[in-house]
mmCIF file of N, CA and C in Angstrom:
data_model
loop_
_atom_site.group_PDB
_atom_site.id
_atom_site.type_symbol
_atom_site.label_atom_id
_atom_site.label_comp_id
_atom_site.label_asym_id
_atom_site.label_seq_id
_atom_site.Cartn_x
_atom_site.Cartn_y
_atom_site.Cartn_z
ATOM 1 N N MET A 1 138.810 135.958 142.686
ATOM 2 C CA MET A 1 137.633 135.445 141.990
ATOM 3 C C MET A 1 138.053 134.790 140.675
ATOM 4 N N ASP A 2 137.535 133.625 140.430
ATOM 5 C CA ASP A 2 137.786 132.937 139.167
ATOM 6 C C ASP A 2 136.624 133.255 138.223
ATOM 7 N N TRP A 3 136.748 134.377 137.522
ATOM 8 C CA TRP A 3 135.655 134.855 136.665
ATOM 9 C C TRP A 3 135.332 133.884 135.540
ATOM 10 N N SER A 4 136.331 133.144 135.090
ATOM 11 C CA SER A 4 136.095 132.155 134.034
ATOM 12 C C SER A 4 135.188 131.026 134.535
ATOM 13 N N ALA A 5 135.467 130.518 135.729
ATOM 14 C CA ALA A 5 134.639 129.449 136.312
ATOM 15 C C ALA A 5 133.232 129.955 136.617
ATOM 16 N N ILE A 6 133.144 131.199 137.110
ATOM 17 C CA ILE A 6 131.840 131.806 137.387
ATOM 18 C C ILE A 6 131.039 131.885 136.098
ATOM 19 N N GLY A 7 131.667 132.369 135.048
ATOM 20 C CA GLY A 7 130.990 132.487 133.748
ATOM 21 C C GLY A 7 130.540 131.141 133.212
ATOM 22 N N LYS A 8 131.358 130.124 133.415
ATOM 23 C CA LYS A 8 131.001 128.784 132.940
ATOM 24 C C LYS A 8 129.770 128.257 133.677
ATOM 25 N N ARG A 9 129.709 128.464 134.996
ATOM 26 C CA ARG A 9 128.534 128.018 135.754
ATOM 27 C C ARG A 9 127.283 128.742 135.285
ATOM 28 N N ILE A 10 127.406 130.029 135.016
ATOM 29 C CA ILE A 10 126.266 130.814 134.534
ATOM 30 C C ILE A 10 125.822 130.308 133.166
ATOM 31 N N ARG A 11 126.775 130.159 132.244
ATOM 32 C CA ARG A 11 126.442 129.709 130.889
ATOM 33 C C ARG A 11 125.797 128.319 130.902
ATOM 34 N N CYS A 12 126.345 127.411 131.692
ATOM 35 C CA CYS A 12 125.799 126.046 131.743
ATOM 36 C C CYS A 12 124.346 126.046 132.206
ATOM 37 N N GLN A 13 124.039 126.818 133.244
ATOM 38 C CA GLN A 13 122.665 126.861 133.742
ATOM 39 C C GLN A 13 121.746 127.566 132.746
ATOM 40 N N ARG A 14 122.237 128.625 132.111
ATOM 41 C CA ARG A 14 121.427 129.335 131.098
ATOM 42 C C ARG A 14 121.055 128.376 129.978
ATOM 43 N N GLU A 15 122.036 127.632 129.493
ATOM 44 C CA GLU A 15 121.774 126.679 128.410
ATOM 45 C C GLU A 15 120.866 125.549 128.882
ATOM 46 N N TYR A 16 121.068 125.087 130.112
ATOM 47 C CA TYR A 16 120.222 124.038 130.672
ATOM 48 C C TYR A 16 118.757 124.485 130.708
ATOM 49 N N MET A 17 118.559 125.763 131.012
ATOM 50 C CA MET A 17 117.201 126.304 131.080
ATOM 51 C C MET A 17 116.636 126.650 129.707
ATOM 52 N N GLY A 18 117.441 126.490 128.668
ATOM 53 C CA GLY A 18 116.966 126.740 127.310
ATOM 54 C C GLY A 18 116.862 128.202 126.942
ATOM 55 N N LEU A 19 117.615 129.053 127.612
ATOM 56 C CA LEU A 19 117.585 130.482 127.326
ATOM 57 C C LEU A 19 118.690 130.843 126.342
ATOM 58 N N THR A 20 118.355 131.633 125.340
ATOM 59 C CA THR A 20 119.397 132.171 124.474
ATOM 60 C C THR A 20 120.123 133.265 125.247
ATOM 61 N N ARG A 21 121.290 133.621 124.785
ATOM 62 C CA ARG A 21 122.030 134.696 125.456
ATOM 63 C C ARG A 21 121.231 135.997 125.408
ATOM 64 N N GLU A 22 120.540 136.228 124.303
ATOM 65 C CA GLU A 22 119.746 137.449 124.164
ATOM 66 C C GLU A 22 118.572 137.464 125.150
ATOM 67 N N GLN A 23 117.887 136.342 125.279
ATOM 68 C CA GLN A 23 116.774 136.254 126.235
ATOM 69 C C GLN A 23 117.274 136.457 127.666
ATOM 70 N N PHE A 24 118.376 135.807 127.977
ATOM 71 C CA PHE A 24 118.951 135.912 129.312
ATOM 72 C C PHE A 24 119.389 137.341 129.612
ATOM 73 N N ALA A 25 120.070 137.957 128.654
ATOM 74 C CA ALA A 25 120.534 139.330 128.837
ATOM 75 C C ALA A 25 119.361 140.269 129.106
ATOM 76 N N GLU A 26 118.279 140.076 128.385
ATOM 77 C CA GLU A 26 117.101 140.908 128.594
ATOM 78 C C GLU A 26 116.543 140.720 130.008
ATOM 79 N N GLN A 27 116.494 139.477 130.471
ATOM 80 C CA GLN A 27 115.949 139.190 131.794
ATOM 81 C C GLN A 27 116.805 139.752 132.923
ATOM 82 N N ILE A 28 118.115 139.803 132.723
ATOM 83 C CA ILE A 28 118.989 140.318 133.784
ATOM 84 C C ILE A 28 119.364 141.786 133.544
ATOM 85 N N GLU A 29 118.754 142.372 132.525
ATOM 86 C CA GLU A 29 118.882 143.810 132.248
ATOM 87 C C GLU A 29 120.308 144.242 131.909
ATOM 88 N N VAL A 30 120.960 143.463 131.030
ATOM 89 C CA VAL A 30 122.268 143.836 130.495
ATOM 90 C C VAL A 30 122.234 143.611 128.982
ATOM 91 N N THR A 31 123.265 144.053 128.295
ATOM 92 C CA THR A 31 123.336 143.820 126.852
ATOM 93 C C THR A 31 123.819 142.391 126.594
ATOM 94 N N PRO A 32 123.482 141.832 125.431
ATOM 95 C CA PRO A 32 124.007 140.497 125.094
ATOM 96 C C PRO A 32 125.536 140.460 125.100
ATOM 97 N N LYS A 33 126.182 141.552 124.703
ATOM 98 C CA LYS A 33 127.649 141.612 124.699
ATOM 99 C C LYS A 33 128.191 141.504 126.122
ATOM 100 N N PHE A 34 127.580 142.240 127.053
ATOM 101 C CA PHE A 34 128.030 142.172 128.445
ATOM 102 C C PHE A 34 127.775 140.779 129.012
ATOM 103 N N CYS A 35 126.655 140.188 128.644
ATOM 104 C CA CYS A 35 126.347 138.819 129.068
ATOM 105 C C CYS A 35 127.431 137.868 128.563
ATOM 106 N N SER A 36 127.841 138.030 127.322
ATOM 107 C CA SER A 36 128.909 137.211 126.750
ATOM 108 C C SER A 36 130.213 137.416 127.523
ATOM 109 N N ASP A 37 130.513 138.674 127.860
ATOM 110 C CA ASP A 37 131.731 138.968 128.617
ATOM 111 C C ASP A 37 131.710 138.305 129.994
ATOM 112 N N ILE A 38 130.542 138.268 130.627
ATOM 113 C CA ILE A 38 130.417 137.603 131.928
ATOM 114 C C ILE A 38 130.648 136.106 131.751
ATOM 115 N N GLU A 39 129.987 135.513 130.754
ATOM 116 C CA GLU A 39 130.080 134.066 130.551
ATOM 117 C C GLU A 39 131.478 133.606 130.152
ATOM 118 N N THR A 40 132.234 134.438 129.488
ATOM 119 C CA THR A 40 133.601 134.058 129.106
ATOM 120 C C THR A 40 134.621 134.417 130.178
ATOM 121 N N GLY A 41 134.177 135.130 131.214
ATOM 122 C CA GLY A 41 135.077 135.535 132.281
ATOM 123 C C GLY A 41 135.870 136.779 131.962
ATOM 124 N N ALA A 42 135.524 137.448 130.864
ATOM 125 C CA ALA A 42 136.245 138.659 130.477
ATOM 126 C C ALA A 42 135.929 139.828 131.412
ATOM 127 N N LYS A 43 134.734 139.826 132.015
ATOM 128 C CA LYS A 43 134.328 140.902 132.919
ATOM 129 C C LYS A 43 133.610 140.321 134.128
ATOM 130 N N GLY A 44 133.687 141.061 135.211
ATOM 131 C CA GLY A 44 132.939 140.732 136.412
ATOM 132 C C GLY A 44 131.580 141.406 136.347
ATOM 133 N N MET A 45 130.885 141.425 137.483
ATOM 134 C CA MET A 45 129.550 142.016 137.510
ATOM 135 C C MET A 45 129.320 142.675 138.850
ATOM 136 N N SER A 46 128.333 143.544 138.886
ATOM 137 C CA SER A 46 127.962 144.205 140.134
ATOM 138 C C SER A 46 127.123 143.252 140.980
ATOM 139 N N VAL A 47 126.964 143.585 142.244
ATOM 140 C CA VAL A 47 126.129 142.785 143.133
ATOM 141 C C VAL A 47 124.680 142.748 142.634
ATOM 142 N N PRO A 48 124.087 143.887 142.229
ATOM 143 C CA PRO A 48 122.715 143.810 141.708
ATOM 144 C C PRO A 48 122.590 142.894 140.490
ATOM 145 N N THR A 49 123.578 142.914 139.604
ATOM 146 C CA THR A 49 123.542 142.036 138.433
ATOM 147 C C THR A 49 123.671 140.584 138.868
ATOM 148 N N LEU A 50 124.564 140.300 139.801
ATOM 149 C CA LEU A 50 124.711 138.943 140.337
ATOM 150 C C LEU A 50 123.385 138.456 140.915
ATOM 151 N N CYS A 51 122.702 139.316 141.646
ATOM 152 C CA CYS A 51 121.409 138.929 142.245
ATOM 153 C C CYS A 51 120.360 138.650 141.174
ATOM 154 N N ARG A 52 120.331 139.445 140.109
ATOM 155 C CA ARG A 52 119.382 139.192 139.014
ATOM 156 C C ARG A 52 119.712 137.875 138.308
ATOM 157 N N ILE A 53 121.000 137.598 138.131
ATOM 158 C CA ILE A 53 121.419 136.336 137.511
ATOM 159 C C ILE A 53 120.970 135.164 138.385
ATOM 160 N N ALA A 54 121.234 135.242 139.680
ATOM 161 C CA ALA A 54 120.869 134.154 140.594
ATOM 162 C C ALA A 54 119.358 133.911 140.574
ATOM 163 N N ARG A 55 118.586 134.984 140.619
ATOM 164 C CA ARG A 55 117.124 134.849 140.615
ATOM 165 C C ARG A 55 116.632 134.244 139.295
ATOM 166 N N THR A 56 117.163 134.720 138.181
ATOM 167 C CA THR A 56 116.739 134.242 136.864
ATOM 168 C C THR A 56 117.113 132.774 136.659
ATOM 169 N N LEU A 57 118.316 132.405 137.077
ATOM 170 C CA LEU A 57 118.795 131.033 136.871
ATOM 171 C C LEU A 57 118.402 130.090 138.006
ATOM 172 N N ARG A 58 117.770 130.634 139.048
ATOM 173 C CA ARG A 58 117.347 129.828 140.207
ATOM 174 C C ARG A 58 118.541 129.116 140.848
ATOM 175 N N LEU A 59 119.610 129.877 141.012
ATOM 176 C CA LEU A 59 120.822 129.372 141.658
ATOM 177 C C LEU A 59 121.161 130.275 142.833
ATOM 178 N N SER A 60 121.892 129.740 143.796
ATOM 179 C CA SER A 60 122.359 130.586 144.898
ATOM 180 C C SER A 60 123.562 131.402 144.415
ATOM 181 N N THR A 61 123.727 132.565 145.020
ATOM 182 C CA THR A 61 124.908 133.371 144.683
ATOM 183 C C THR A 61 126.173 132.638 145.116
ATOM 184 N N ASP A 62 126.090 131.875 146.193
ATOM 185 C CA ASP A 62 127.229 131.092 146.662
ATOM 186 C C ASP A 62 127.668 130.095 145.597
ATOM 187 N N TYR A 63 126.701 129.442 144.959
ATOM 188 C CA TYR A 63 127.048 128.490 143.903
ATOM 189 C C TYR A 63 127.652 129.222 142.705
ATOM 190 N N ILE A 64 127.049 130.330 142.308
ATOM 191 C CA ILE A 64 127.571 131.069 141.153
ATOM 192 C C ILE A 64 129.010 131.500 141.414
ATOM 193 N N LEU A 65 129.271 132.059 142.578
ATOM 194 C CA LEU A 65 130.601 132.598 142.865
ATOM 195 C C LEU A 65 131.646 131.532 143.197
ATOM 196 N N TYR A 66 131.234 130.506 143.961
ATOM 197 C CA TYR A 66 132.223 129.564 144.475
ATOM 198 C C TYR A 66 132.021 128.116 144.052
ATOM 199 N N GLY A 67 130.905 127.814 143.392
ATOM 200 C CA GLY A 67 130.651 126.447 142.963
ATOM 201 C C GLY A 67 130.162 125.542 144.074
ATOM 202 N N ARG A 68 129.806 126.131 145.229
ATOM 203 C CA ARG A 68 129.305 125.337 146.359
ATOM 204 C C ARG A 68 127.790 125.301 146.317
ATOM 205 N N ARG A 69 127.275 124.102 146.420
ATOM 206 C CA ARG A 69 125.817 123.940 146.449
ATOM 207 C C ARG A 69 125.347 124.071 147.885
ATOM 208 N N GLY A 70 124.380 124.945 148.093
ATOM 209 C CA GLY A 70 123.820 125.148 149.426
ATOM 210 C C GLY A 70 122.408 124.620 149.511
ATOM 211 N N GLN A 71 121.790 124.839 150.645
ATOM 212 C CA GLN A 71 120.433 124.357 150.856
ATOM 213 C C GLN A 71 119.435 125.045 149.942
ATOM 214 N N GLU A 72 119.727 126.252 149.487
ATOM 215 C CA GLU A 72 118.745 126.953 148.676
ATOM 216 C C GLU A 72 118.735 126.511 147.213
ATOM 217 N N ASP A 73 119.699 125.680 146.807
ATOM 218 C CA ASP A 73 119.680 125.174 145.440
ATOM 219 C C ASP A 73 118.587 124.119 145.313
ATOM 220 N N PRO A 74 117.798 124.189 144.253
ATOM 221 C CA PRO A 74 116.734 123.204 144.093
ATOM 222 C C PRO A 74 117.292 121.799 143.843
ATOM 223 N N GLU A 75 116.516 120.822 144.218
ATOM 224 C CA GLU A 75 116.861 119.438 143.934
ATOM 225 C C GLU A 75 116.811 119.224 142.419
ATOM 226 N N PRO A 76 117.485 118.183 141.906
ATOM 227 C CA PRO A 76 117.504 117.967 140.455
ATOM 228 C C PRO A 76 116.124 117.871 139.821
ATOM 229 N N VAL A 77 115.196 117.169 140.463
ATOM 230 C CA VAL A 77 113.848 117.054 139.881
ATOM 231 C C VAL A 77 113.178 118.419 139.848
ATOM 232 N N MET A 78 113.356 119.186 140.912
ATOM 233 C CA MET A 78 112.753 120.518 140.957
ATOM 234 C C MET A 78 113.344 121.424 139.877
ATOM 235 N N ARG A 79 114.633 121.291 139.622
ATOM 236 C CA ARG A 79 115.267 122.113 138.582
ATOM 237 C C ARG A 79 114.637 121.814 137.226
ATOM 238 N N VAL A 80 114.359 120.550 136.967
ATOM 239 C CA VAL A 80 113.727 120.178 135.698
ATOM 240 C C VAL A 80 112.306 120.724 135.646
ATOM 241 N N LEU A 81 111.548 120.535 136.729
ATOM 242 C CA LEU A 81 110.154 120.977 136.752
ATOM 243 C C LEU A 81 110.030 122.489 136.615
ATOM 244 N N GLU A 82 110.977 123.230 137.158
ATOM 245 C CA GLU A 82 110.921 124.684 137.085
ATOM 246 C C GLU A 82 111.058 125.202 135.661
ATOM 247 N N THR A 83 111.612 124.403 134.769
ATOM 248 C CA THR A 83 111.770 124.831 133.376
ATOM 249 C C THR A 83 110.569 124.426 132.515
ATOM 250 N N CYS A 84 109.609 123.708 133.108
ATOM 251 C CA CYS A 84 108.446 123.210 132.364
ATOM 252 C C CYS A 84 107.298 124.204 132.399
ATOM 253 N N SER A 85 106.439 124.080 131.418
ATOM 254 C CA SER A 85 105.206 124.863 131.417
ATOM 255 C C SER A 85 104.258 124.278 132.460
ATOM 256 N N ALA A 86 103.184 124.984 132.754
ATOM 257 C CA ALA A 86 102.200 124.502 133.730
ATOM 258 C C ALA A 86 101.612 123.166 133.287
ATOM 259 N N GLN A 87 101.316 123.041 132.007
ATOM 260 C CA GLN A 87 100.752 121.797 131.487
ATOM 261 C C GLN A 87 101.759 120.651 131.621
ATOM 262 N N GLU A 88 103.028 120.912 131.317
ATOM 263 C CA GLU A 88 104.064 119.884 131.443
ATOM 264 C C GLU A 88 104.250 119.472 132.904
ATOM 265 N N ARG A 89 104.185 120.441 133.839
ATOM 266 C CA ARG A 89 104.314 120.111 135.267
ATOM 267 C C ARG A 89 103.159 119.232 135.727
ATOM 268 N N THR A 90 101.948 119.517 135.250
ATOM 269 C CA THR A 90 100.787 118.698 135.607
ATOM 270 C C THR A 90 100.981 117.272 135.116
ATOM 271 N N TYR A 91 101.442 117.117 133.889
ATOM 272 C CA TYR A 91 101.690 115.798 133.324
ATOM 273 C C TYR A 91 102.796 115.078 134.101
ATOM 274 N N ALA A 92 103.868 115.811 134.433
ATOM 275 C CA ALA A 92 104.967 115.217 135.191
ATOM 276 C C ALA A 92 104.491 114.785 136.571
ATOM 277 N N GLU A 93 103.637 115.576 137.201
ATOM 278 C CA GLU A 93 103.099 115.208 138.513
ATOM 279 C C GLU A 93 102.300 113.907 138.430
ATOM 280 N N GLN A 94 101.501 113.779 137.391
ATOM 281 C CA GLN A 94 100.719 112.550 137.201
ATOM 282 C C GLN A 94 101.642 111.349 137.008
ATOM 283 N N LEU A 95 102.690 111.530 136.214
ATOM 284 C CA LEU A 95 103.652 110.445 136.000
ATOM 285 C C LEU A 95 104.349 110.045 137.302
ATOM 286 N N LEU A 96 104.762 111.041 138.082
ATOM 287 C CA LEU A 96 105.435 110.748 139.346
ATOM 288 C C LEU A 96 104.507 110.030 140.326
ATOM 289 N N LYS A 97 103.257 110.453 140.389
ATOM 290 C CA LYS A 97 102.296 109.787 141.269
ATOM 291 C C LYS A 97 102.103 108.336 140.848
ATOM 292 N N THR A 98 102.014 108.099 139.547
ATOM 293 C CA THR A 98 101.870 106.727 139.038
ATOM 294 C C THR A 98 103.105 105.908 139.382
ATOM 295 N N PHE A 99 104.266 106.493 139.213
ATOM 296 C CA PHE A 99 105.523 105.812 139.524
ATOM 297 C C PHE A 99 105.600 105.453 141.010
ATOM 298 N N VAL A 100 105.288 106.416 141.882
ATOM 299 C CA VAL A 100 105.349 106.163 143.326
ATOM 300 C C VAL A 100 104.339 105.081 143.712
ATOM 301 N N ALA A 101 103.135 105.143 143.151
ATOM 302 C CA ALA A 101 102.125 104.120 143.443
ATOM 303 C C ALA A 101 102.609 102.740 143.005
ATOM 304 N N ALA A 102 103.219 102.661 141.832
ATOM 305 C CA ALA A 102 103.738 101.384 141.334
ATOM 306 C C ALA A 102 104.854 100.872 142.235
ATOM 307 N N MET A 103 105.725 101.748 142.702
ATOM 308 C CA MET A 103 106.810 101.343 143.597
ATOM 309 C C MET A 103 106.248 100.861 144.940
ATOM 310 N N ASN A 104 105.216 101.537 145.435
ATOM 311 C CA ASN A 104 104.588 101.112 146.698
ATOM 312 C C ASN A 104 103.946 99.742 146.546
ATOM 313 N N MET A 105 103.296 99.499 145.410
ATOM 314 C CA MET A 105 102.675 98.184 145.162
ATOM 315 C C MET A 105 103.769 97.112 145.125
ATOM 316 N N LYS A 106 104.873 97.417 144.476
ATOM 317 C CA LYS A 106 105.970 96.464 144.365
ATOM 318 C C LYS A 106 106.540 96.153 145.747
ATOM 319 N N ASP A 107 106.725 97.184 146.582
ATOM 320 C CA ASP A 107 107.225 96.984 147.939
ATOM 321 C C ASP A 107 106.262 96.168 148.769
ATOM 322 N N ASN A 108 104.947 96.385 148.607
ATOM 323 C CA ASN A 108 103.944 95.646 149.372
ATOM 324 C C ASN A 108 103.918 94.176 148.967
ATOM 325 N N GLU A 109 104.207 93.874 147.712
ATOM 326 C CA GLU A 109 104.252 92.487 147.258
ATOM 327 C C GLU A 109 105.414 91.726 147.887
ATOM 328 N N LYS A 110 106.514 92.446 148.184
ATOM 329 C CA LYS A 110 107.685 91.808 148.772
ATOM 330 C C LYS A 110 107.584 91.668 150.284
ATOM 331 N N ALA A 111 106.687 92.426 150.906
ATOM 332 C CA ALA A 111 106.583 92.399 152.372
ATOM 333 C C ALA A 111 106.077 91.048 152.861
ATOM 334 N N PRO A 112 106.702 90.532 153.921
ATOM 335 C CA PRO A 112 106.220 89.240 154.471
ATOM 336 C C PRO A 112 104.869 89.421 155.133
ATOM 337 N N LEU A 113 104.051 88.360 155.073
ATOM 338 C CA LEU A 113 102.724 88.397 155.665
ATOM 339 C C LEU A 113 102.724 87.987 157.093
#
């Protein structure tokens, strides 16, 4: 096991989600120090802790352990939306609908008659 690479993947996703180490540690039920040890690769983790990390970070355990993206990993847009509040998701949905409608109009203008 490459604990350093595992820790880096965990830290990158935690930071991407805007979680402090303290917030993350609380959510996965470990101390901030142990969380730091995991992220630096100084220590490994138990299977239950790995599962809590995967659930909290919305990543597959396969990705955390091996860096392989599987079918259960969310798409990039979904990863962004999952970090938004309900109000932000509603606004993003409206923007996406407007964008898709505009793209459809553009495609229809190019279609031969």
